[in-house]
Short mmCIF file of C-alpha atoms in Angstrom, two decimals:
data_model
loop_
_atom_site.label_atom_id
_atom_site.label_comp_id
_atom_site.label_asym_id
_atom_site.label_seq_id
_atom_site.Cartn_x
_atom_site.Cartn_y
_atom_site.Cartn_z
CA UNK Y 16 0.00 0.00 0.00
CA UNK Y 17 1.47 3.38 -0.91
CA UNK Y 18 0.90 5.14 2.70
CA UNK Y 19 1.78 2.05 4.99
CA UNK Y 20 4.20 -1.18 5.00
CA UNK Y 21 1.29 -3.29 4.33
CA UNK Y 22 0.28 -5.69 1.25
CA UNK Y 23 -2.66 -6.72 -0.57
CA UNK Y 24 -2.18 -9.82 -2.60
CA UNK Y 25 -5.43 -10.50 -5.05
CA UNK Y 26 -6.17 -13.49 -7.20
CA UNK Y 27 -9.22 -15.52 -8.00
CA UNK Y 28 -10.20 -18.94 -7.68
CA UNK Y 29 -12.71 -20.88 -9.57
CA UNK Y 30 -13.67 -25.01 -10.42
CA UNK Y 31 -12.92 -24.37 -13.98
CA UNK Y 32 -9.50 -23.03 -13.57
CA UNK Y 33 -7.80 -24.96 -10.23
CA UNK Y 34 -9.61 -28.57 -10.86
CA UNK Y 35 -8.44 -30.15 -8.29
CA UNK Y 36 -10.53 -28.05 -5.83
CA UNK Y 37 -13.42 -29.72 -6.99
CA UNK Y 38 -11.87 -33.04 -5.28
CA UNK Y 39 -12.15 -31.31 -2.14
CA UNK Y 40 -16.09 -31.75 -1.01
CA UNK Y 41 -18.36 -31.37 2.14
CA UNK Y 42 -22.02 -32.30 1.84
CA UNK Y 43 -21.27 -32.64 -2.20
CA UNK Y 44 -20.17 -28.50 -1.59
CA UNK Y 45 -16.88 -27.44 -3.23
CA UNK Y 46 -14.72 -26.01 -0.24
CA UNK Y 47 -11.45 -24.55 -0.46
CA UNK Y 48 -9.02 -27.09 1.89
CA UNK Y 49 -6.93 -25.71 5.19
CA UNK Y 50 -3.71 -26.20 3.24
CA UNK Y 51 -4.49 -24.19 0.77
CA UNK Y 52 -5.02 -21.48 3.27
CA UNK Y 53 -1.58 -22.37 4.50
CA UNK Y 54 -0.03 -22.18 1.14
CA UNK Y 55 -1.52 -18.33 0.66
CA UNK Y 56 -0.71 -17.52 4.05
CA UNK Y 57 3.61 -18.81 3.29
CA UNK Y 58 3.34 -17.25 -0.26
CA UNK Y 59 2.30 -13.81 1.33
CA UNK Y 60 5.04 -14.50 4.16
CA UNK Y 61 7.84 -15.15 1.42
CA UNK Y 62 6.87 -11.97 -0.13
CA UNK Y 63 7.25 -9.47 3.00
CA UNK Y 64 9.97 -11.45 4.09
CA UNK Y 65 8.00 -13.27 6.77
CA UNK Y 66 8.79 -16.89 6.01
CA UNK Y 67 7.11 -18.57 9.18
CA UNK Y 68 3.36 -18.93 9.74
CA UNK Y 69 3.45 -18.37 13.45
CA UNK Y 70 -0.74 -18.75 13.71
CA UNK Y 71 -3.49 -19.12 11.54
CA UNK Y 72 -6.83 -19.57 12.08
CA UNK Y 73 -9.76 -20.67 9.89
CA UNK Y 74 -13.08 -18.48 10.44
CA UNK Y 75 -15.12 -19.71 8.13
CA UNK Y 76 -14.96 -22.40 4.76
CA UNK Y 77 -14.58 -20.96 1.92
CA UNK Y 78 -17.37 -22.37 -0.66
CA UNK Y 79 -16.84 -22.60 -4.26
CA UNK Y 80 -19.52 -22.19 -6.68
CA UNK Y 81 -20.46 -24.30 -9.51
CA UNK Y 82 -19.76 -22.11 -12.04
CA UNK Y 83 -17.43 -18.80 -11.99
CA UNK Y 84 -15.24 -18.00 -9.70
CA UNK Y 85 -14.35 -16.23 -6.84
CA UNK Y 86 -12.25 -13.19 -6.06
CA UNK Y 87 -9.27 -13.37 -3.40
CA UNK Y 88 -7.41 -10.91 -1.01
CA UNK Y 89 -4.50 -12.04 1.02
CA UNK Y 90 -4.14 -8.69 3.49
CA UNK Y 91 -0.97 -8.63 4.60
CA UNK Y 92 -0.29 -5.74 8.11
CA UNK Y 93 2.14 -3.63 9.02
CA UNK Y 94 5.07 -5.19 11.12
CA UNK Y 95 4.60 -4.80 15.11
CA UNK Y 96 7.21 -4.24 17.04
CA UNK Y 97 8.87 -8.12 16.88
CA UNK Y 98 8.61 -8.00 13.42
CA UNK Y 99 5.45 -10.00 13.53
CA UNK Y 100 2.69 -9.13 10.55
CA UNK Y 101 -1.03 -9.61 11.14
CA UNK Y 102 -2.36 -11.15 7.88
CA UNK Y 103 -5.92 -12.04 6.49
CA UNK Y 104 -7.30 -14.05 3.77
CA UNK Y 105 -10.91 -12.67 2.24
CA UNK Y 106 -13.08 -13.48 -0.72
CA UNK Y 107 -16.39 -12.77 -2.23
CA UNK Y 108 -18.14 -14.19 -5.29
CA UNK Y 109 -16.85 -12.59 -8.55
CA UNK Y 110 -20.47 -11.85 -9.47
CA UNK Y 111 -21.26 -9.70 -6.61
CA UNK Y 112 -21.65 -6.02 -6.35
CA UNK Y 113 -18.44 -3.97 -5.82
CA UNK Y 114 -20.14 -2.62 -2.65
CA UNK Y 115 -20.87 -6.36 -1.04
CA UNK Y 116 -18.55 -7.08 1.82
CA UNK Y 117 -15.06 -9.33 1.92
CA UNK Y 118 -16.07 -12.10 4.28
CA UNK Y 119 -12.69 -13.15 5.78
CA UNK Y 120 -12.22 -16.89 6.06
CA UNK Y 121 -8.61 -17.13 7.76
CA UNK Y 122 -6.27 -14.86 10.36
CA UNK Y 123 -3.19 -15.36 11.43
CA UNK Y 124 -0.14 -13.82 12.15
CA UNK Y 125 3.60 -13.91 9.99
CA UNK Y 126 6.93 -13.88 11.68
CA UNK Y 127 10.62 -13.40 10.07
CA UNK Y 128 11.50 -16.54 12.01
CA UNK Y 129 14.89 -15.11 12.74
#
């Protein structure tokens, strides 16, 4: 972000394009998996030079939908005083109005690991 040492990362997820997330059901429901949270949550790390993922937790699953996609945020705070980052990981449905809400599915905290 321009006026803080803080990231957005952004990316979109859909059946069509990452297949193998329709292997990954509840209730016959496409949901994204808990490592996949983990691999967004290391990728933003490796960017800000955070490589551990001291904490995450999952708030709520992250459905697919049948057809389209969805739109992705990986929020990524400003460093505290230990270095530690705050990060969050948000979507909404790709078809949804600009002014609908991010519902954030995962929170956790990045560390240097130093």
């Amino acid at each position: 972000l321009p006026d803080a040492d803080a990231y957005v990362f952004s990316g979109r997820l859909s059946l069509a394009s990452h297949t193998w997330l329709a292997d990954h059901t509840v209730a016959d429901t496409a949901v994204l998996p808990g490592a996949a949270f983990v691999e967004l949550a290391v990728g933003a790390g490796d960017h800000v030079g955070c490589g551990l993922l001291e904490e995450l937790t999952l708030d709520e699953p992250l459905i697919l939908p049948e057809r389209g996609g969805v739109r992705l945020r990986v929020s990524v705070g400003e460093p505290d005083a230990d270095g530690r980052r705050p990060l969050g990981v948000y979507a909404r449905d790709e078809r949804a109005e600009a002014d609908r809400p991010w519902t954030r599915h995962a929170a956790g905290v990045l560390a240097s690991g130093e």
